[in-house]
DNA sequence: GTTTAACCTTG
DNA sequence: AAGGTTAAA
């Protein structure tokens, strides 16, 4: 049985590329809710599907390590073949293919595939975008960002497959991450091509547009617990194929943000927020700022954003205003900056924040002493640390009121 | 142009 | 309630 790869058991079959953690943090980037299919299969090791292949990724201080599994053909047990490589080439953009044509075919097929894997990875993580520079710019423009950014470094926007991204985000309405992950997993299991098995886990490609458009899909997905989203998924797939064609989604990469956003919003189940997520996370629109309830809260709590007339809900106007506000604050990569704050606000990453806060508290207040009675009074059963953390949080709030605006 | 309620499940 | 969208007032 094939097992999940682990770096410590030998680096021979792993490949690597130079990449500092300030440019990419796998744990934050892969688990902050922009993609739903990467799983931590061993400590610091993330396994998932990208470009129709199964990968395990991990990192050390200045190196990103990747392990690309050979294709397990369930029928014949075949290995990676030239045919597979050609298939993958077909999936890539025309620009990439044109480059290939211009290059002399002097490299061996193994070197070629190694090169291709690295190209895919660089593309997926958009490593040409210098995150360190952007963090510095956002920090100079926004003191609150700077404070968060020191803890949440290396949060990148992935360049996902448009079909996977769109249909995953149609699942996100009125929903939370843990359930979305389960739904996407079941979606791939039910309608996607099997890619192989590692330990007890089977991996699948994301379903194609054609398979999603089939009339039977709605009933199938309702059985799998998708609720009212089942119809949206099937209808959107059908609408894209019927009135636009297979290449339409990827083509939206080459039109403006506003045009892509409006085009997406014609699809059932795609409103302002989902359209912005898709624009940002797979259509090369780094200025798209998805405004959901969390981002709205962030805007109010950390930026003293007040709606015109005490808006009770996330209206279209609030979306526009908050998106515009953050674009003005952070510039053309506002969507990337937004994801850093979004990530920092996730419950699952609070421990990270609290740890840093605790350390900072200690350095700031080395001479200050809390009396034991105070600790006892504040202790609420969640652990002694929490008291200091809450103090720190309150302190941060006061600071924010002084620094923001 | 704005507001409200219903929509499917489950952690 | 939970990362929203839609239809109808």
Tab-separated table of C-alpha atoms (C1' of nucleotides) in Angstrom:
chain	number	residue	atom	x	y	z
A	1	UNK	CA	0.000	0.000	0.000
A	2	UNK	CA	1.274	3.462	-0.862
A	3	UNK	CA	1.810	5.733	2.108
A	4	UNK	CA	1.770	9.470	2.554
A	5	UNK	CA	5.308	10.777	2.107
A	6	UNK	CA	7.165	12.235	5.076
A	7	UNK	CA	10.275	14.355	4.645
A	8	UNK	CA	12.068	12.896	7.682
A	9	UNK	CA	12.068	9.417	6.172
A	10	UNK	CA	14.396	10.530	3.403
A	11	UNK	CA	14.675	13.481	1.062
A	12	UNK	CA	15.660	11.423	-1.964
A	13	UNK	CA	12.300	11.457	-3.661
A	14	UNK	CA	11.445	14.942	-2.566
A	15	UNK	CA	12.200	17.981	-4.625
A	16	UNK	CA	12.595	21.485	-3.332
A	17	UNK	CA	12.740	25.113	-4.200
A	18	UNK	CA	14.000	28.083	-2.250
A	19	UNK	CA	11.187	29.853	-0.447
A	20	UNK	CA	11.306	31.706	2.854
A	21	UNK	CA	8.487	31.394	5.362
A	22	UNK	CA	7.962	35.127	5.101
A	23	UNK	CA	6.902	34.461	1.499
A	24	UNK	CA	4.778	31.396	2.196
A	25	UNK	CA	3.359	29.739	5.260
A	26	UNK	CA	1.767	26.458	4.239
A	27	UNK	CA	-0.176	26.021	7.464
A	28	UNK	CA	-1.904	29.383	7.157
A	29	UNK	CA	-2.278	29.505	3.394
A	30	UNK	CA	-3.686	26.015	2.970
A	31	UNK	CA	-6.050	26.061	5.941
A	32	UNK	CA	-7.491	29.582	5.927
A	33	UNK	CA	-10.557	28.679	3.908
A	34	UNK	CA	-9.565	29.630	0.382
A	35	UNK	CA	-9.187	26.014	-0.650
A	36	UNK	CA	-10.936	23.154	1.059
A	37	UNK	CA	-9.005	20.065	0.025
A	38	UNK	CA	-5.554	20.272	1.636
A	39	UNK	CA	-5.165	18.123	4.716
A	40	UNK	CA	-2.346	17.953	7.233
A	41	UNK	CA	-1.437	14.292	6.829
A	42	UNK	CA	1.614	14.479	9.119
A	43	UNK	CA	3.004	17.282	11.226
A	44	UNK	CA	3.639	20.191	8.874
A	45	UNK	CA	2.917	17.974	5.856
A	46	UNK	CA	0.012	18.961	3.621
A	47	UNK	CA	-1.461	16.570	1.105
A	48	UNK	CA	-3.919	17.516	-1.587
A	49	UNK	CA	-4.766	17.601	-5.265
A	50	UNK	CA	-3.427	20.239	-7.607
A	51	UNK	CA	-3.362	20.143	-11.390
A	52	UNK	CA	-4.888	16.677	-11.441
A	53	UNK	CA	-2.082	15.181	-9.339
A	54	UNK	CA	-1.650	14.294	-5.676
A	55	UNK	CA	1.039	16.247	-3.836
A	56	UNK	CA	2.475	16.393	-0.342
A	57	UNK	CA	4.090	19.678	0.640
A	58	UNK	CA	6.135	20.689	3.643
A	59	UNK	CA	8.636	23.382	4.432
A	60	UNK	CA	11.751	24.166	6.410
A	61	UNK	CA	13.007	27.670	7.133
A	62	UNK	CA	14.091	28.612	3.626
A	63	UNK	CA	12.884	25.680	1.557
A	64	UNK	CA	9.586	24.461	0.178
A	65	UNK	CA	9.627	20.672	-0.273
A	66	UNK	CA	7.263	18.836	-2.571
A	67	UNK	CA	6.523	15.213	-3.250
A	68	UNK	CA	4.590	14.441	-6.401
A	69	UNK	CA	3.044	10.983	-6.338
A	70	UNK	CA	3.108	8.851	-9.444
A	71	UNK	CA	-0.278	8.170	-10.885
A	72	UNK	CA	-1.913	5.054	-9.519
A	73	UNK	CA	-4.080	3.726	-12.266
A	74	UNK	CA	-6.646	1.648	-10.440
A	75	UNK	CA	-7.072	-0.772	-13.337
A	76	UNK	CA	-3.558	-1.441	-14.568
A	77	UNK	CA	-1.432	-0.012	-11.749
A	78	UNK	CA	0.446	1.973	-14.361
A	79	UNK	CA	3.113	4.530	-13.573
A	80	UNK	CA	3.514	8.053	-14.828
A	81	UNK	CA	3.722	7.938	-18.589
A	82	UNK	CA	4.414	10.327	-21.389
A	83	UNK	CA	0.743	10.246	-22.082
A	84	UNK	CA	0.090	11.648	-18.623
A	85	UNK	CA	2.566	14.412	-19.243
A	86	UNK	CA	0.890	15.334	-22.476
A	87	UNK	CA	-2.470	15.339	-20.781
A	88	UNK	CA	-1.174	17.713	-18.194
A	89	UNK	CA	0.263	19.946	-20.856
A	90	UNK	CA	-3.204	20.214	-22.340
A	91	UNK	CA	-4.543	21.531	-19.091
A	92	UNK	CA	-2.169	24.469	-19.049
A	93	UNK	CA	-2.715	27.881	-20.513
A	94	UNK	CA	-1.895	28.683	-24.097
A	95	UNK	CA	0.864	31.018	-22.945
A	96	UNK	CA	2.668	28.163	-21.243
A	97	UNK	CA	2.319	25.950	-24.279
A	98	UNK	CA	3.669	28.639	-26.539
A	99	UNK	CA	6.774	28.879	-24.358
A	100	UNK	CA	7.310	25.150	-24.777
A	101	UNK	CA	7.177	25.440	-28.525
A	102	UNK	CA	9.843	28.100	-28.558
A	103	UNK	CA	12.226	26.075	-26.412
A	104	UNK	CA	14.477	23.450	-27.961
A	105	UNK	CA	13.481	19.938	-26.927
A	106	UNK	CA	16.924	19.083	-25.602
A	107	UNK	CA	16.024	18.124	-22.043
A	108	UNK	CA	15.169	14.589	-21.065
A	109	UNK	CA	11.585	13.764	-20.264
A	110	UNK	CA	12.459	13.344	-16.606
A	111	UNK	CA	14.061	16.767	-16.393
A	112	UNK	CA	11.122	18.079	-18.316
A	113	UNK	CA	8.593	16.702	-15.872
A	114	UNK	CA	10.611	17.946	-12.906
A	115	UNK	CA	10.673	21.366	-14.459
A	116	UNK	CA	6.982	21.169	-15.110
A	117	UNK	CA	6.197	20.248	-11.526
A	118	UNK	CA	8.117	23.254	-10.274
A	119	UNK	CA	6.354	25.497	-12.767
A	120	UNK	CA	2.984	24.212	-11.583
A	121	UNK	CA	3.884	24.854	-7.970
A	122	UNK	CA	5.210	28.346	-8.630
A	123	UNK	CA	2.047	29.114	-10.533
A	124	UNK	CA	-0.261	27.696	-7.849
A	125	UNK	CA	1.396	29.696	-5.078
A	126	UNK	CA	1.971	32.706	-7.361
A	127	UNK	CA	5.549	32.892	-6.142
A	128	UNK	CA	6.342	35.699	-8.567
A	129	UNK	CA	4.319	37.941	-6.251
A	130	UNK	CA	6.760	39.232	-3.640
A	131	UNK	CA	4.730	38.942	-0.468
A	132	UNK	CA	7.397	40.454	1.765
A	133	UNK	CA	7.309	43.682	-0.227
A	134	UNK	CA	3.523	43.792	-0.144
A	135	UNK	CA	3.414	43.214	3.625
A	136	UNK	CA	5.786	46.136	4.075
A	137	UNK	CA	3.626	48.399	1.916
A	138	UNK	CA	0.395	47.375	3.634
A	139	UNK	CA	2.021	47.845	7.024
A	140	UNK	CA	3.186	51.345	6.154
A	141	UNK	CA	-0.300	52.298	5.041
A	142	UNK	CA	-2.125	50.607	7.902
A	143	UNK	CA	-0.876	50.305	11.499
A	144	UNK	CA	-3.476	47.688	12.381
A	145	UNK	CA	-2.322	45.496	9.527
A	146	UNK	CA	1.264	45.849	10.658
A	147	UNK	CA	0.411	44.534	14.098
A	148	UNK	CA	-1.362	41.454	12.720
A	149	UNK	CA	1.223	40.907	9.998
A	150	UNK	CA	4.078	40.334	12.399
A	151	UNK	CA	2.319	37.159	13.560
A	152	UNK	CA	0.538	36.040	10.391
A	153	UNK	CA	3.359	36.106	7.873
A	154	UNK	CA	3.327	34.289	4.556
A	155	UNK	CA	-0.427	34.238	3.920
A	156	UNK	CA	-0.758	33.967	0.157
A	157	UNK	CA	-3.630	33.855	-2.284
A	158	UNK	CA	-3.536	30.610	-4.258
A	159	UNK	CA	-4.127	30.563	-7.987
A	160	UNK	CA	-6.705	27.806	-7.982
A	161	UNK	CA	-8.399	25.951	-10.770
A	162	UNK	CA	-11.433	28.074	-11.749
A	163	UNK	CA	-13.913	25.191	-11.818
A	164	UNK	CA	-12.866	23.901	-8.417
A	165	UNK	CA	-12.881	27.385	-6.972
A	166	UNK	CA	-16.292	28.418	-8.309
A	167	UNK	CA	-18.127	25.257	-7.355
A	168	UNK	CA	-16.463	25.035	-3.966
A	169	UNK	CA	-17.521	28.574	-3.153
A	170	UNK	CA	-21.088	27.998	-4.245
A	171	UNK	CA	-21.073	25.534	-1.342
A	172	UNK	CA	-20.007	28.199	1.170
A	173	UNK	CA	-23.274	30.093	1.462
A	174	UNK	CA	-24.808	30.008	4.923
A	175	UNK	CA	-22.178	27.494	5.911
A	176	UNK	CA	-18.978	27.020	7.882
A	177	UNK	CA	-15.540	25.718	6.920
A	178	UNK	CA	-15.668	22.307	8.573
A	179	UNK	CA	-18.912	21.423	6.851
A	180	UNK	CA	-17.771	22.886	3.517
A	181	UNK	CA	-14.681	20.692	3.614
A	182	UNK	CA	-16.808	17.612	4.087
A	183	UNK	CA	-19.157	18.625	1.297
A	184	UNK	CA	-16.354	19.286	-1.199
A	185	UNK	CA	-14.768	15.978	-0.283
A	186	UNK	CA	-18.026	14.135	-0.922
A	187	UNK	CA	-18.511	16.048	-4.156
A	188	UNK	CA	-15.148	14.885	-5.479
A	189	UNK	CA	-15.709	11.355	-4.255
A	190	UNK	CA	-19.084	11.152	-5.986
A	191	UNK	CA	-18.263	12.860	-9.286
A	192	UNK	CA	-14.494	13.158	-9.628
A	193	UNK	CA	-11.930	10.882	-11.260
A	194	UNK	CA	-10.008	8.697	-8.789
A	195	UNK	CA	-6.325	9.594	-8.637
A	196	UNK	CA	-5.067	6.953	-6.248
A	197	UNK	CA	-4.934	6.015	-2.607
A	198	UNK	CA	-2.477	6.842	0.179
A	199	UNK	CA	-2.785	4.907	3.423
A	200	UNK	CA	-6.543	4.780	3.991
A	201	UNK	CA	-7.346	7.893	2.003
A	202	UNK	CA	-8.547	7.917	-1.591
A	203	UNK	CA	-7.869	11.035	-3.640
A	204	UNK	CA	-10.006	12.337	-6.487
A	205	UNK	CA	-9.758	15.053	-9.052
A	206	UNK	CA	-12.341	17.809	-8.851
A	207	UNK	CA	-15.385	16.990	-11.023
A	208	UNK	CA	-15.465	18.381	-14.546
A	209	UNK	CA	-18.061	20.905	-15.685
A	210	UNK	CA	-19.744	18.207	-17.767
A	211	UNK	CA	-20.116	15.826	-14.862
A	212	UNK	CA	-21.507	18.615	-12.680
A	213	UNK	CA	-24.016	19.619	-15.342
A	214	UNK	CA	-25.702	16.218	-15.505
A	215	UNK	CA	-29.402	16.307	-14.558
A	216	UNK	CA	-28.957	13.555	-11.978
A	217	UNK	CA	-26.489	15.660	-10.009
A	218	UNK	CA	-29.004	17.676	-8.007
A	219	UNK	CA	-30.660	14.623	-6.468
A	220	UNK	CA	-27.281	13.006	-5.879
A	221	UNK	CA	-25.940	16.039	-4.043
A	222	UNK	CA	-29.105	16.474	-1.990
A	223	UNK	CA	-28.565	12.949	-0.763
A	224	UNK	CA	-25.034	13.940	0.161
A	225	UNK	CA	-26.326	16.757	2.372
A	226	UNK	CA	-25.802	19.758	0.096
A	227	UNK	CA	-29.301	21.117	0.764
A	228	UNK	CA	-30.487	23.908	-1.505
A	229	UNK	CA	-26.957	24.309	-2.904
A	230	UNK	CA	-27.345	21.065	-4.864
A	231	UNK	CA	-29.489	22.791	-7.466
A	232	UNK	CA	-27.189	25.821	-7.694
A	233	UNK	CA	-24.216	23.591	-8.480
A	234	UNK	CA	-25.941	21.649	-11.225
A	235	UNK	CA	-27.645	24.703	-12.724
A	236	UNK	CA	-24.496	26.799	-12.773
A	237	UNK	CA	-22.544	24.041	-14.507
A	238	UNK	CA	-25.319	23.595	-17.063
A	239	UNK	CA	-25.632	27.315	-17.667
A	240	UNK	CA	-21.901	27.697	-18.265
A	241	UNK	CA	-21.779	24.836	-20.755
A	242	UNK	CA	-25.015	25.773	-22.536
A	243	UNK	CA	-24.522	29.482	-22.939
A	244	UNK	CA	-20.753	29.972	-22.774
A	245	UNK	CA	-18.656	26.845	-23.203
A	246	UNK	CA	-15.888	24.889	-21.529
A	247	UNK	CA	-13.255	27.621	-21.752
A	248	UNK	CA	-15.433	30.449	-20.489
A	249	UNK	CA	-14.394	30.405	-16.824
A	250	UNK	CA	-10.681	30.416	-17.546
A	251	UNK	CA	-11.280	33.156	-20.111
A	252	UNK	CA	-12.491	35.410	-17.314
A	253	UNK	CA	-8.849	35.637	-16.248
A	254	UNK	CA	-8.284	37.924	-19.215
A	255	UNK	CA	-11.112	40.397	-18.602
A	256	UNK	CA	-11.367	43.157	-16.022
A	257	UNK	CA	-12.333	42.507	-12.403
A	258	UNK	CA	-15.725	44.191	-12.764
A	259	UNK	CA	-16.558	42.346	-15.957
A	260	UNK	CA	-15.598	38.983	-14.491
A	261	UNK	CA	-17.567	39.721	-11.337
A	262	UNK	CA	-20.720	40.633	-13.231
A	263	UNK	CA	-20.373	37.596	-15.466
A	264	UNK	CA	-20.110	35.290	-12.469
A	265	UNK	CA	-23.117	36.871	-10.805
A	266	UNK	CA	-25.365	35.724	-13.623
A	267	UNK	CA	-24.886	32.166	-12.335
A	268	UNK	CA	-27.387	30.732	-9.849
A	269	UNK	CA	-26.007	30.608	-6.323
A	270	UNK	CA	-23.365	33.219	-7.102
A	271	UNK	CA	-23.904	36.579	-5.434
A	272	UNK	CA	-21.515	39.381	-4.615
A	273	UNK	CA	-19.463	37.565	-2.019
A	274	UNK	CA	-18.966	34.299	-3.898
A	275	UNK	CA	-18.164	36.173	-7.106
A	276	UNK	CA	-15.486	38.165	-5.295
A	277	UNK	CA	-13.975	34.993	-3.820
A	278	UNK	CA	-13.772	33.427	-7.264
A	279	UNK	CA	-12.315	36.590	-8.809
A	280	UNK	CA	-9.626	36.774	-6.125
A	281	UNK	CA	-8.769	33.119	-5.736
A	282	UNK	CA	-8.622	31.843	-9.295
A	283	UNK	CA	-9.205	34.639	-11.812
A	284	UNK	CA	-6.175	36.854	-11.191
A	285	UNK	CA	-8.120	39.748	-9.642
A	286	UNK	CA	-5.954	40.672	-6.641
A	287	UNK	CA	-8.041	43.760	-5.892
A	288	UNK	CA	-11.248	41.789	-5.316
A	289	UNK	CA	-12.192	41.986	-1.635
A	290	UNK	CA	-14.809	39.409	-0.622
A	291	UNK	CA	-16.968	40.947	2.091
A	292	UNK	CA	-18.649	38.416	4.348
A	293	UNK	CA	-19.926	38.654	7.905
A	294	UNK	CA	-16.392	38.216	9.262
A	295	UNK	CA	-14.884	40.935	7.097
A	296	UNK	CA	-17.777	43.197	8.012
A	297	UNK	CA	-17.016	42.589	11.682
A	298	UNK	CA	-13.331	43.273	11.089
A	299	UNK	CA	-14.186	46.535	9.365
A	300	UNK	CA	-16.374	47.640	12.251
A	301	UNK	CA	-14.193	46.400	15.115
A	302	UNK	CA	-10.732	47.227	13.812
A	303	UNK	CA	-11.368	50.090	11.434
A	304	UNK	CA	-14.327	51.781	13.072
A	305	UNK	CA	-16.268	51.350	9.901
A	306	UNK	CA	-19.783	52.654	10.504
A	307	UNK	CA	-22.463	52.138	7.933
A	308	UNK	CA	-24.483	55.114	6.831
A	309	UNK	CA	-27.559	54.472	8.906
A	310	UNK	CA	-26.547	51.661	11.194
A	311	UNK	CA	-27.072	48.996	8.604
A	312	UNK	CA	-28.431	45.849	10.120
A	313	UNK	CA	-27.329	43.536	7.353
A	314	UNK	CA	-24.737	43.098	4.627
A	315	UNK	CA	-26.461	45.032	1.891
A	316	UNK	CA	-25.079	45.573	-1.580
A	317	UNK	CA	-24.053	49.043	-0.537
A	318	UNK	CA	-22.107	47.762	2.468
A	319	UNK	CA	-20.272	45.348	0.169
A	320	UNK	CA	-19.346	48.165	-2.170
A	321	UNK	CA	-18.336	50.548	0.588
A	322	UNK	CA	-16.185	48.101	2.511
A	323	UNK	CA	-14.552	46.758	-0.645
A	324	UNK	CA	-13.792	50.294	-1.724
A	325	UNK	CA	-12.533	51.243	1.715
A	326	UNK	CA	-10.005	48.413	1.785
A	327	UNK	CA	-8.919	48.998	-1.808
A	328	UNK	CA	-8.194	52.599	-0.956
A	329	UNK	CA	-6.319	51.558	2.175
A	330	UNK	CA	-4.258	48.691	0.751
A	331	UNK	CA	-4.107	49.324	-2.986
A	332	UNK	CA	-4.259	46.992	-5.990
A	333	UNK	CA	-3.541	43.825	-3.948
A	334	UNK	CA	-6.217	44.620	-1.370
A	335	UNK	CA	-7.712	41.151	-1.693
A	336	UNK	CA	-4.414	39.617	-0.639
A	337	UNK	CA	-4.173	41.893	2.387
A	338	UNK	CA	-7.768	41.098	3.291
A	339	UNK	CA	-6.955	37.402	3.435
A	340	UNK	CA	-4.234	38.045	6.004
A	341	UNK	CA	-6.714	39.694	8.360
A	342	UNK	CA	-9.349	37.110	7.575
A	343	UNK	CA	-6.894	34.367	8.444
A	344	UNK	CA	-5.892	36.103	11.661
A	345	UNK	CA	-9.553	36.237	12.671
A	346	UNK	CA	-10.213	32.520	12.316
A	347	UNK	CA	-10.891	30.718	15.544
A	348	UNK	CA	-8.486	27.918	14.685
A	349	UNK	CA	-5.562	30.336	14.548
A	350	UNK	CA	-6.270	32.233	17.757
A	351	UNK	CA	-3.744	30.153	19.690
A	352	UNK	CA	-1.057	31.551	17.429
A	353	UNK	CA	-2.134	35.091	18.190
A	354	UNK	CA	-2.432	34.507	21.900
A	355	UNK	CA	1.013	33.002	22.113
A	356	UNK	CA	2.528	36.053	20.484
A	357	UNK	CA	0.463	38.361	22.640
A	358	UNK	CA	1.568	36.530	25.740
A	359	UNK	CA	5.211	36.878	24.809
A	360	UNK	CA	4.759	40.533	24.053
A	361	UNK	CA	2.972	41.024	27.348
A	362	UNK	CA	5.886	39.510	29.194
A	363	UNK	CA	8.417	41.795	27.556
A	364	UNK	CA	6.303	44.896	27.960
A	365	UNK	CA	5.388	44.277	31.530
A	366	UNK	CA	8.428	42.568	32.921
A	367	UNK	CA	8.413	44.777	35.988
A	368	UNK	CA	4.674	44.763	36.475
A	369	UNK	CA	3.472	42.113	38.862
A	370	UNK	CA	0.007	40.667	39.008
A	371	UNK	CA	-1.039	39.748	42.519
A	372	UNK	CA	-2.144	36.200	43.076
A	373	UNK	CA	-5.581	37.375	44.158
A	374	UNK	CA	-6.107	39.088	40.825
A	375	UNK	CA	-5.209	35.931	38.978
A	376	UNK	CA	-7.615	33.944	41.084
A	377	UNK	CA	-10.415	36.410	40.486
A	378	UNK	CA	-9.982	36.361	36.719
A	379	UNK	CA	-9.432	32.639	36.449
A	380	UNK	CA	-12.435	31.156	34.749
A	381	UNK	CA	-11.388	27.562	34.380
A	382	UNK	CA	-9.932	27.863	30.910
A	383	UNK	CA	-6.350	27.971	32.139
A	384	UNK	CA	-4.184	30.599	33.753
A	385	UNK	CA	-2.816	31.798	30.442
A	386	UNK	CA	-6.210	33.021	29.340
A	387	UNK	CA	-6.198	35.744	31.920
A	388	UNK	CA	-3.083	37.321	30.559
A	389	UNK	CA	-4.286	36.858	27.022
A	390	UNK	CA	-7.532	38.623	27.699
A	391	UNK	CA	-5.711	41.440	29.402
A	392	UNK	CA	-3.533	41.706	26.367
A	393	UNK	CA	-6.535	41.717	24.070
A	394	UNK	CA	-8.148	44.523	26.003
A	395	UNK	CA	-4.906	46.398	25.844
A	396	UNK	CA	-4.737	45.949	22.111
A	397	UNK	CA	-8.224	47.329	21.755
A	398	UNK	CA	-7.236	50.468	23.596
A	399	UNK	CA	-4.162	50.821	21.437
A	400	UNK	CA	-6.196	50.385	18.306
A	401	UNK	CA	-8.520	53.165	19.264
A	402	UNK	CA	-5.533	55.417	19.561
A	403	UNK	CA	-3.758	54.379	16.407
A	404	UNK	CA	-6.450	53.735	13.848
A	405	UNK	CA	-7.559	56.770	11.917
B	1	DG	C1'	-32.731	51.187	-4.242
B	2	DT	C1'	-33.527	48.604	0.502
B	3	DT	C1'	-35.193	45.301	3.594
B	4	DT	C1'	-36.880	40.637	4.927
B	5	DA	C1'	-37.652	35.756	5.045
B	6	DA	C1'	-36.931	31.316	3.295
B	7	DC	C1'	-33.616	28.004	1.921
B	8	DC	C1'	-30.924	22.586	3.583
B	9	DT	C1'	-28.021	20.637	6.907
B	10	DT	C1'	-25.089	19.951	10.892
B	11	DG	C1'	-21.091	21.128	14.141
C	1	DA	C1'	-26.031	29.840	14.087
C	2	DA	C1'	-22.932	28.980	10.149
C	3	DG	C1'	-17.967	32.483	5.179
C	4	DG	C1'	-24.960	33.840	1.420
C	5	DT	C1'	-28.362	34.049	-2.378
C	6	DT	C1'	-32.841	34.720	-4.019
C	7	DA	C1'	-37.422	36.285	-4.515
C	8	DA	C1'	-40.782	39.287	-3.045
C	9	DA	C1'	-42.440	43.157	-0.675
